[in-house]
PDB file of C-alpha atoms in Angstrom:
ATOM      1  CA  UNK A 199    -122.503 120.033 -47.586  1.00 77.00           C
ATOM      2  CA  UNK A 200    -124.669 119.482 -44.191  1.00 83.00           C
ATOM      3  CA  UNK A 201    -128.471 119.166 -44.000  1.00 90.00           C
ATOM      4  CA  UNK A 202    -131.289 118.611 -41.642  1.00 95.00           C
ATOM      5  CA  UNK A 203    -134.032 117.428 -41.450  1.00 96.00           C
ATOM      6  CA  UNK A 204    -137.546 117.185 -39.472  1.00 96.00           C
ATOM      7  CA  UNK A 205    -138.896 114.101 -39.628  1.00 92.00           C
ATOM      8  CA  UNK A 206    -142.887 115.718 -37.580  1.00 95.00           C
ATOM      9  CA  UNK A 207    -143.814 119.039 -39.693  1.00 95.00           C
ATOM     10  CA  UNK A 208    -146.283 119.096 -37.738  1.00 97.00           C
ATOM     11  CA  UNK A 209    -147.022 117.649 -33.097  1.00 98.00           C
ATOM     12  CA  UNK A 210    -150.317 117.942 -31.847  1.00 97.00           C
ATOM     13  CA  UNK A 211    -150.544 117.112 -28.549  1.00 97.00           C
ATOM     14  CA  UNK A 212    -152.242 117.339 -24.711  1.00 97.00           C
ATOM     15  CA  UNK A 213    -151.088 119.324 -22.799  1.00 97.00           C
ATOM     16  CA  UNK A 214    -149.499 117.296 -19.705  1.00 97.00           C
ATOM     17  CA  UNK A 215    -148.283 114.738 -22.158  1.00 98.00           C
ATOM     18  CA  UNK A 216    -145.019 114.064 -22.643  1.00 98.00           C
ATOM     19  CA  UNK A 217    -142.796 115.734 -26.858  1.00 98.00           C
ATOM     20  CA  UNK A 218    -140.527 113.910 -28.970  1.00 98.00           C
ATOM     21  CA  UNK A 219    -139.287 116.272 -32.003  1.00 98.00           C
ATOM     22  CA  UNK A 220    -137.201 114.170 -34.708  1.00 98.00           C
ATOM     23  CA  UNK A 221    -134.345 115.706 -36.136  1.00 97.00           C
ATOM     24  CA  UNK A 222    -131.626 113.980 -37.671  1.00 97.00           C
ATOM     25  CA  UNK A 223    -129.151 115.509 -39.623  1.00 95.00           C
ATOM     26  CA  UNK A 224    -126.455 114.160 -42.847  1.00 92.00           C
ATOM     27  CA  UNK A 225    -122.560 115.400 -42.833  1.00 85.00           C
ATOM     28  CA  UNK A 226    -119.801 113.575 -43.117  1.00 80.00           C
ATOM     29  CA  UNK A 227    -117.661 116.401 -40.802  1.00 83.00           C
ATOM     30  CA  UNK A 228    -118.354 117.125 -36.950  1.00 86.00           C
ATOM     31  CA  UNK A 229    -120.742 119.462 -36.208  1.00 89.00           C
ATOM     32  CA  UNK A 230    -122.024 121.273 -33.580  1.00 92.00           C
ATOM     33  CA  UNK A 231    -125.696 121.006 -32.846  1.00 94.00           C
ATOM     34  CA  UNK A 232    -129.279 123.696 -32.267  1.00 96.00           C
ATOM     35  CA  UNK A 233    -132.517 123.824 -31.246  1.00 97.00           C
ATOM     36  CA  UNK A 234    -134.508 126.765 -31.661  1.00 97.00           C
ATOM     37  CA  UNK A 235    -138.212 128.473 -30.831  1.00 97.00           C
ATOM     38  CA  UNK A 236    -139.973 130.469 -32.737  1.00 95.00           C
ATOM     39  CA  UNK A 237    -143.201 131.655 -30.905  1.00 94.00           C
ATOM     40  CA  UNK A 238    -145.908 133.154 -33.373  1.00 89.00           C
ATOM     41  CA  UNK A 239    -144.790 136.490 -35.020  1.00 86.00           C
ATOM     42  CA  UNK A 240    -141.373 136.432 -32.791  1.00 88.00           C
ATOM     43  CA  UNK A 241    -137.603 136.068 -34.255  1.00 90.00           C
ATOM     44  CA  UNK A 242    -136.520 132.975 -33.233  1.00 94.00           C
ATOM     45  CA  UNK A 243    -134.466 131.813 -29.880  1.00 94.00           C
ATOM     46  CA  UNK A 244    -132.158 128.968 -28.666  1.00 94.00           C
ATOM     47  CA  UNK A 245    -133.251 126.287 -26.705  1.00 96.00           C
ATOM     48  CA  UNK A 246    -130.046 124.577 -26.600  1.00 96.00           C
ATOM     49  CA  UNK A 247    -127.069 123.486 -27.709  1.00 94.00           C
ATOM     50  CA  UNK A 248    -124.969 120.716 -27.522  1.00 93.00           C
ATOM     51  CA  UNK A 249    -120.888 121.523 -28.234  1.00 90.00           C
ATOM     52  CA  UNK A 250    -118.853 118.762 -27.257  1.00 86.00           C
ATOM     53  CA  UNK A 251    -119.587 117.009 -24.189  1.00 87.00           C
ATOM     54  CA  UNK A 252    -122.167 114.590 -22.808  1.00 90.00           C
ATOM     55  CA  UNK A 253    -124.981 113.924 -24.964  1.00 90.00           C
ATOM     56  CA  UNK A 254    -127.545 114.709 -23.024  1.00 96.00           C
ATOM     57  CA  UNK A 255    -127.847 118.734 -23.471  1.00 96.00           C
ATOM     58  CA  UNK A 256    -130.388 120.143 -21.335  1.00 96.00           C
ATOM     59  CA  UNK A 257    -131.950 123.919 -21.924  1.00 95.00           C
ATOM     60  CA  UNK A 258    -134.577 126.534 -20.807  1.00 94.00           C
ATOM     61  CA  UNK A 259    -137.834 126.147 -20.404  1.00 93.00           C
ATOM     62  CA  UNK A 260    -137.855 122.361 -18.978  1.00 96.00           C
ATOM     63  CA  UNK A 261    -136.371 120.520 -22.175  1.00 97.00           C
ATOM     64  CA  UNK A 262    -133.524 118.270 -23.924  1.00 97.00           C
ATOM     65  CA  UNK A 263    -132.738 116.952 -26.112  1.00 98.00           C
ATOM     66  CA  UNK A 264    -129.506 113.954 -27.112  1.00 96.00           C
ATOM     67  CA  UNK A 265    -126.999 113.685 -30.090  1.00 94.00           C
ATOM     68  CA  UNK A 266    -126.976 110.041 -30.956  1.00 93.00           C
ATOM     69  CA  UNK A 267    -123.623 110.624 -33.313  1.00 90.00           C
ATOM     70  CA  UNK A 268    -124.006 106.883 -34.730  1.00 91.00           C
ATOM     71  CA  UNK A 269    -128.048 107.851 -35.715  1.00 91.00           C
ATOM     72  CA  UNK A 270    -126.694 111.274 -36.283  1.00 93.00           C
ATOM     73  CA  UNK A 271    -129.729 112.373 -34.356  1.00 95.00           C
ATOM     74  CA  UNK A 272    -130.773 115.521 -32.304  1.00 97.00           C
ATOM     75  CA  UNK A 273    -134.289 115.076 -30.802  1.00 98.00           C
ATOM     76  CA  UNK A 274    -135.738 117.349 -28.919  1.00 98.00           C
ATOM     77  CA  UNK A 275    -138.399 115.841 -25.853  1.00 98.00           C
ATOM     78  CA  UNK A 276    -140.100 117.192 -22.385  1.00 98.00           C
ATOM     79  CA  UNK A 277    -141.837 114.689 -20.079  1.00 97.00           C
ATOM     80  CA  UNK A 278    -144.649 117.735 -19.786  1.00 97.00           C
ATOM     81  CA  UNK A 279    -146.053 120.115 -21.831  1.00 97.00           C
ATOM     82  CA  UNK A 280    -148.052 123.458 -21.136  1.00 97.00           C
ATOM     83  CA  UNK A 281    -150.413 125.541 -23.372  1.00 96.00           C
ATOM     84  CA  UNK A 282    -147.312 127.467 -23.421  1.00 96.00           C
ATOM     85  CA  UNK A 283    -145.025 125.761 -25.301  1.00 97.00           C
ATOM     86  CA  UNK A 284    -147.520 125.929 -28.717  1.00 97.00           C
ATOM     87  CA  UNK A 285    -144.577 127.147 -31.060  1.00 97.00           C
ATOM     88  CA  UNK A 286    -142.227 126.561 -34.109  1.00 97.00           C
ATOM     89  CA  UNK A 287    -139.544 124.583 -33.664  1.00 98.00           C
ATOM     90  CA  UNK A 288    -136.305 124.490 -35.412  1.00 97.00           C
ATOM     91  CA  UNK A 289    -133.161 122.620 -35.376  1.00 97.00           C
ATOM     92  CA  UNK A 290    -130.128 123.630 -36.928  1.00 95.00           C
ATOM     93  CA  UNK A 291    -125.937 122.524 -37.368  1.00 93.00           C
ATOM     94  CA  UNK A 292    -123.525 123.689 -38.383  1.00 90.00           C
ATOM     95  CA  UNK A 293    -119.706 122.740 -39.648  1.00 85.00           C
ATOM     96  CA  UNK A 294    -116.971 122.895 -36.825  1.00 81.00           C
ATOM     97  CA  UNK A 295    -114.469 125.467 -38.609  1.00 74.00           C
ATOM     98  CA  UNK A 296    -117.714 127.144 -41.042  1.00 69.00           C
ATOM     99  CA  UNK A 297    -117.504 130.535 -39.979  1.00 66.00           C
ATOM    100  CA  UNK A 298    -121.227 129.794 -37.440  1.00 76.00           C
ATOM    101  CA  UNK A 299    -123.330 129.920 -40.762  1.00 84.00           C
ATOM    102  CA  UNK A 300    -126.424 127.715 -39.607  1.00 89.00           C
ATOM    103  CA  UNK A 301    -128.351 125.390 -41.431  1.00 92.00           C
ATOM    104  CA  UNK A 302    -131.691 124.725 -40.763  1.00 94.00           C
ATOM    105  CA  UNK A 303    -134.595 122.714 -40.973  1.00 95.00           C
ATOM    106  CA  UNK A 304    -138.139 123.165 -42.689  1.00 95.00           C
ATOM    107  CA  UNK A 305    -138.927 123.657 -38.277  1.00 96.00           C
ATOM    108  CA  UNK A 306    -141.884 121.411 -37.005  1.00 97.00           C
ATOM    109  CA  UNK A 307    -144.907 123.342 -35.219  1.00 97.00           C
ATOM    110  CA  UNK A 308    -145.516 121.848 -31.274  1.00 98.00           C
ATOM    111  CA  UNK A 309    -149.654 122.796 -30.265  1.00 97.00           C
ATOM    112  CA  UNK A 310    -150.384 122.106 -27.332  1.00 97.00           C
ATOM    113  CA  UNK A 311    -154.145 121.712 -26.998  1.00 96.00           C
ATOM    114  CA  UNK A 312    -156.215 121.702 -23.151  1.00 95.00           C
TER     115      UNK A 312
ATOM    116  CA  UNK B 243    -128.643 146.227 -23.963  1.00 76.00           C
ATOM    117  CA  UNK B 244    -131.285 146.536 -27.442  1.00 81.00           C
ATOM    118  CA  UNK B 245    -129.329 143.168 -28.679  1.00 93.00           C
ATOM    119  CA  UNK B 246    -130.445 142.946 -31.708  1.00 96.00           C
ATOM    120  CA  UNK B 247    -132.713 145.308 -33.464  1.00 96.00           C
ATOM    121  CA  UNK B 248    -134.261 146.060 -37.252  1.00 97.00           C
ATOM    122  CA  UNK B 249    -136.292 148.322 -39.164  1.00 97.00           C
ATOM    123  CA  UNK B 250    -138.576 147.534 -40.502  1.00 97.00           C
ATOM    124  CA  UNK B 251    -141.230 146.047 -39.199  1.00 96.00           C
ATOM    125  CA  UNK B 252    -142.981 145.685 -42.212  1.00 96.00           C
ATOM    126  CA  UNK B 253    -142.663 146.765 -46.174  1.00 97.00           C
ATOM    127  CA  UNK B 254    -144.992 146.508 -49.255  1.00 97.00           C
ATOM    128  CA  UNK B 255    -142.853 146.422 -52.027  1.00 97.00           C
ATOM    129  CA  UNK B 256    -144.302 147.270 -56.217  1.00 97.00           C
ATOM    130  CA  UNK B 257    -142.145 144.197 -57.902  1.00 97.00           C
ATOM    131  CA  UNK B 258    -138.319 146.407 -59.319  1.00 97.00           C
ATOM    132  CA  UNK B 259    -138.637 148.803 -56.277  1.00 97.00           C
ATOM    133  CA  UNK B 260    -135.299 149.111 -53.952  1.00 96.00           C
ATOM    134  CA  UNK B 261    -134.739 149.295 -50.182  1.00 96.00           C
ATOM    135  CA  UNK B 262    -132.959 148.668 -47.151  1.00 98.00           C
ATOM    136  CA  UNK B 263    -133.747 146.511 -44.520  1.00 98.00           C
ATOM    137  CA  UNK B 264    -131.712 147.310 -41.866  1.00 98.00           C
ATOM    138  CA  UNK B 265    -130.494 145.231 -38.828  1.00 98.00           C
ATOM    139  CA  UNK B 266    -127.674 147.187 -35.474  1.00 98.00           C
ATOM    140  CA  UNK B 267    -126.788 144.925 -32.834  1.00 97.00           C
ATOM    141  CA  UNK B 268    -125.143 146.669 -29.672  1.00 95.00           C
ATOM    142  CA  UNK B 269    -122.814 143.334 -29.103  1.00 93.00           C
ATOM    143  CA  UNK B 270    -120.463 144.020 -30.062  1.00 92.00           C
ATOM    144  CA  UNK B 271    -120.684 140.891 -32.409  1.00 93.00           C
ATOM    145  CA  UNK B 272    -118.355 139.836 -34.511  1.00 92.00           C
ATOM    146  CA  UNK B 273    -120.545 137.405 -36.900  1.00 93.00           C
ATOM    147  CA  UNK B 274    -123.777 138.898 -38.273  1.00 95.00           C
ATOM    148  CA  UNK B 275    -126.175 137.202 -40.576  1.00 96.00           C
ATOM    149  CA  UNK B 276    -129.773 137.765 -43.153  1.00 97.00           C
ATOM    150  CA  UNK B 277    -131.639 135.240 -43.755  1.00 97.00           C
ATOM    151  CA  UNK B 278    -134.895 133.995 -45.178  1.00 97.00           C
ATOM    152  CA  UNK B 279    -138.535 132.393 -43.510  1.00 96.00           C
ATOM    153  CA  UNK B 280    -140.792 131.494 -46.109  1.00 94.00           C
ATOM    154  CA  UNK B 281    -143.625 128.210 -45.013  1.00 89.00           C
ATOM    155  CA  UNK B 282    -141.594 125.157 -45.061  1.00 87.00           C
ATOM    156  CA  UNK B 283    -139.230 125.861 -45.921  1.00 88.00           C
ATOM    157  CA  UNK B 284    -136.979 126.661 -42.513  1.00 90.00           C
ATOM    158  CA  UNK B 285    -134.828 130.106 -42.294  1.00 94.00           C
ATOM    159  CA  UNK B 286    -132.273 129.687 -45.814  1.00 95.00           C
ATOM    160  CA  UNK B 287    -129.069 132.002 -44.679  1.00 95.00           C
ATOM    161  CA  UNK B 288    -129.145 135.437 -47.740  1.00 97.00           C
ATOM    162  CA  UNK B 289    -125.081 136.748 -46.337  1.00 97.00           C
ATOM    163  CA  UNK B 290    -123.043 136.598 -43.932  1.00 95.00           C
ATOM    164  CA  UNK B 291    -120.204 138.656 -42.112  1.00 95.00           C
ATOM    165  CA  UNK B 292    -117.215 137.728 -39.820  1.00 91.00           C
ATOM    166  CA  UNK B 293    -116.324 141.343 -39.812  1.00 92.00           C
ATOM    167  CA  UNK B 294    -116.474 144.905 -40.479  1.00 93.00           C
ATOM    168  CA  UNK B 295    -115.674 145.046 -43.863  1.00 94.00           C
ATOM    169  CA  UNK B 296    -116.605 141.576 -44.648  1.00 94.00           C
ATOM    170  CA  UNK B 297    -119.263 140.007 -46.298  1.00 96.00           C
ATOM    171  CA  UNK B 298    -119.984 136.255 -48.201  1.00 94.00           C
ATOM    172  CA  UNK B 299    -122.365 134.522 -49.990  1.00 95.00           C
ATOM    173  CA  UNK B 300    -124.632 132.532 -47.919  1.00 93.00           C
ATOM    174  CA  UNK B 301    -127.231 129.214 -48.984  1.00 92.00           C
ATOM    175  CA  UNK B 302    -130.422 132.008 -51.299  1.00 95.00           C
ATOM    176  CA  UNK B 303    -127.691 134.992 -52.295  1.00 96.00           C
ATOM    177  CA  UNK B 304    -129.504 136.684 -56.079  1.00 96.00           C
ATOM    178  CA  UNK B 305    -131.252 139.785 -55.738  1.00 96.00           C
ATOM    179  CA  UNK B 306    -129.964 140.889 -52.228  1.00 97.00           C
ATOM    180  CA  UNK B 307    -126.543 143.127 -51.482  1.00 97.00           C
ATOM    181  CA  UNK B 308    -124.973 143.126 -48.174  1.00 97.00           C
ATOM    182  CA  UNK B 309    -121.992 145.694 -46.377  1.00 96.00           C
ATOM    183  CA  UNK B 310    -120.628 145.978 -43.066  1.00 97.00           C
ATOM    184  CA  UNK B 311    -118.963 149.636 -42.437  1.00 96.00           C
ATOM    185  CA  UNK B 312    -119.100 149.405 -39.220  1.00 96.00           C
ATOM    186  CA  UNK B 313    -119.325 146.021 -36.017  1.00 95.00           C
ATOM    187  CA  UNK B 314    -123.366 147.218 -35.065  1.00 96.00           C
ATOM    188  CA  UNK B 315    -124.852 147.456 -38.470  1.00 97.00           C
ATOM    189  CA  UNK B 316    -125.528 145.201 -41.589  1.00 98.00           C
ATOM    190  CA  UNK B 317    -128.083 146.624 -43.868  1.00 98.00           C
ATOM    191  CA  UNK B 318    -129.825 144.527 -46.218  1.00 98.00           C
ATOM    192  CA  UNK B 319    -130.183 146.400 -49.701  1.00 98.00           C
ATOM    193  CA  UNK B 320    -132.992 144.605 -52.540  1.00 96.00           C
ATOM    194  CA  UNK B 321    -132.058 146.207 -55.658  1.00 92.00           C
ATOM    195  CA  UNK B 322    -135.111 144.913 -58.034  1.00 96.00           C
ATOM    196  CA  UNK B 323    -137.876 144.211 -56.015  1.00 96.00           C
ATOM    197  CA  UNK B 324    -139.282 140.062 -56.935  1.00 97.00           C
ATOM    198  CA  UNK B 325    -142.840 138.497 -55.508  1.00 97.00           C
ATOM    199  CA  UNK B 326    -140.122 135.478 -55.099  1.00 96.00           C
ATOM    200  CA  UNK B 327    -139.091 137.216 -52.196  1.00 97.00           C
ATOM    201  CA  UNK B 328    -141.894 137.893 -50.447  1.00 97.00           C
ATOM    202  CA  UNK B 329    -140.683 136.788 -46.915  1.00 97.00           C
ATOM    203  CA  UNK B 330    -140.345 137.822 -43.247  1.00 97.00           C
ATOM    204  CA  UNK B 331    -135.883 138.832 -43.372  1.00 98.00           C
ATOM    205  CA  UNK B 332    -134.996 137.634 -39.856  1.00 97.00           C
ATOM    206  CA  UNK B 333    -131.501 139.327 -38.772  1.00 97.00           C
ATOM    207  CA  UNK B 334    -128.649 137.689 -36.572  1.00 96.00           C
ATOM    208  CA  UNK B 335    -125.354 137.921 -34.610  1.00 95.00           C
ATOM    209  CA  UNK B 336    -122.934 136.126 -32.209  1.00 92.00           C
ATOM    210  CA  UNK B 337    -119.877 136.663 -30.256  1.00 86.00           C
ATOM    211  CA  UNK B 338    -117.158 134.813 -32.170  1.00 78.00           C
ATOM    212  CA  UNK B 339    -114.186 136.286 -30.337  1.00 73.00           C
ATOM    213  CA  UNK B 340    -111.960 133.657 -28.491  1.00 71.00           C
ATOM    214  CA  UNK B 341    -114.288 131.640 -26.740  1.00 72.00           C
ATOM    215  CA  UNK B 342    -117.210 132.126 -29.010  1.00 74.00           C
ATOM    216  CA  UNK B 343    -120.644 130.378 -27.552  1.00 75.00           C
ATOM    217  CA  UNK B 344    -121.749 129.673 -31.221  1.00 83.00           C
ATOM    218  CA  UNK B 345    -125.408 131.004 -30.779  1.00 87.00           C
ATOM    219  CA  UNK B 346    -127.079 133.485 -32.384  1.00 90.00           C
ATOM    220  CA  UNK B 347    -128.994 136.236 -31.101  1.00 93.00           C
ATOM    221  CA  UNK B 348    -132.221 136.869 -33.808  1.00 94.00           C
ATOM    222  CA  UNK B 349    -133.491 139.807 -34.011  1.00 95.00           C
ATOM    223  CA  UNK B 350    -137.560 140.161 -34.512  1.00 94.00           C
ATOM    224  CA  UNK B 351    -137.890 140.542 -38.333  1.00 95.00           C
ATOM    225  CA  UNK B 352    -139.508 142.175 -40.827  1.00 97.00           C
ATOM    226  CA  UNK B 353    -141.570 140.994 -42.853  1.00 96.00           C
ATOM    227  CA  UNK B 354    -141.724 142.307 -46.529  1.00 97.00           C
ATOM    228  CA  UNK B 355    -144.320 141.613 -49.193  1.00 97.00           C
ATOM    229  CA  UNK B 356    -143.715 142.351 -53.142  1.00 97.00           C
ATOM    230  CA  UNK B 357    -146.546 142.700 -55.284  1.00 96.00           C
TER     231      UNK B 357
END
């Protein structure tokens, strides 16, 4: 079975600073990887996904993530954050051919302070 | 398109009561699923469906039933509510056709409190 570990439950940063949210996964077979964002009192929205091809994936709102197969990681980065990026971020994985079942990490709360 | 809709937005139940959480999507997606979100736990899969008439259990199915009679609707039934089912419930759908994109579209959630 696959699992996802988000290494930080909370990440406070100042506005315009860079940020990295860390995600590691474990799986014995090939996976697809995702980052979702949840703004307060809302549902989840896809930020970006890795299915195949280039290991550097660009998403919405200036976020990007890099798939590292040897490290089994999929860290999310943004070079300069805004107050509006304050939200909870979830890393998720699905096994190729698994009927789309997502396994989520426990989430990282990103708080951007002025 | 309305996307994925869920009703109700909020619900309070007493222990032992039953209810149905409604989920509908208008994107003609074959795959639909239900998750529950608890603080510090992320989202956990309750049940899912790969098409009308086909459902299967996820990670935490106990105490919940589902059915899928149409492509559009995927209701979640709580048979006898327990305080441990206090949570926020999300429904999601995904296109699983010839060229799937694997993106799941989430509804706005139902916040359920069981007293």
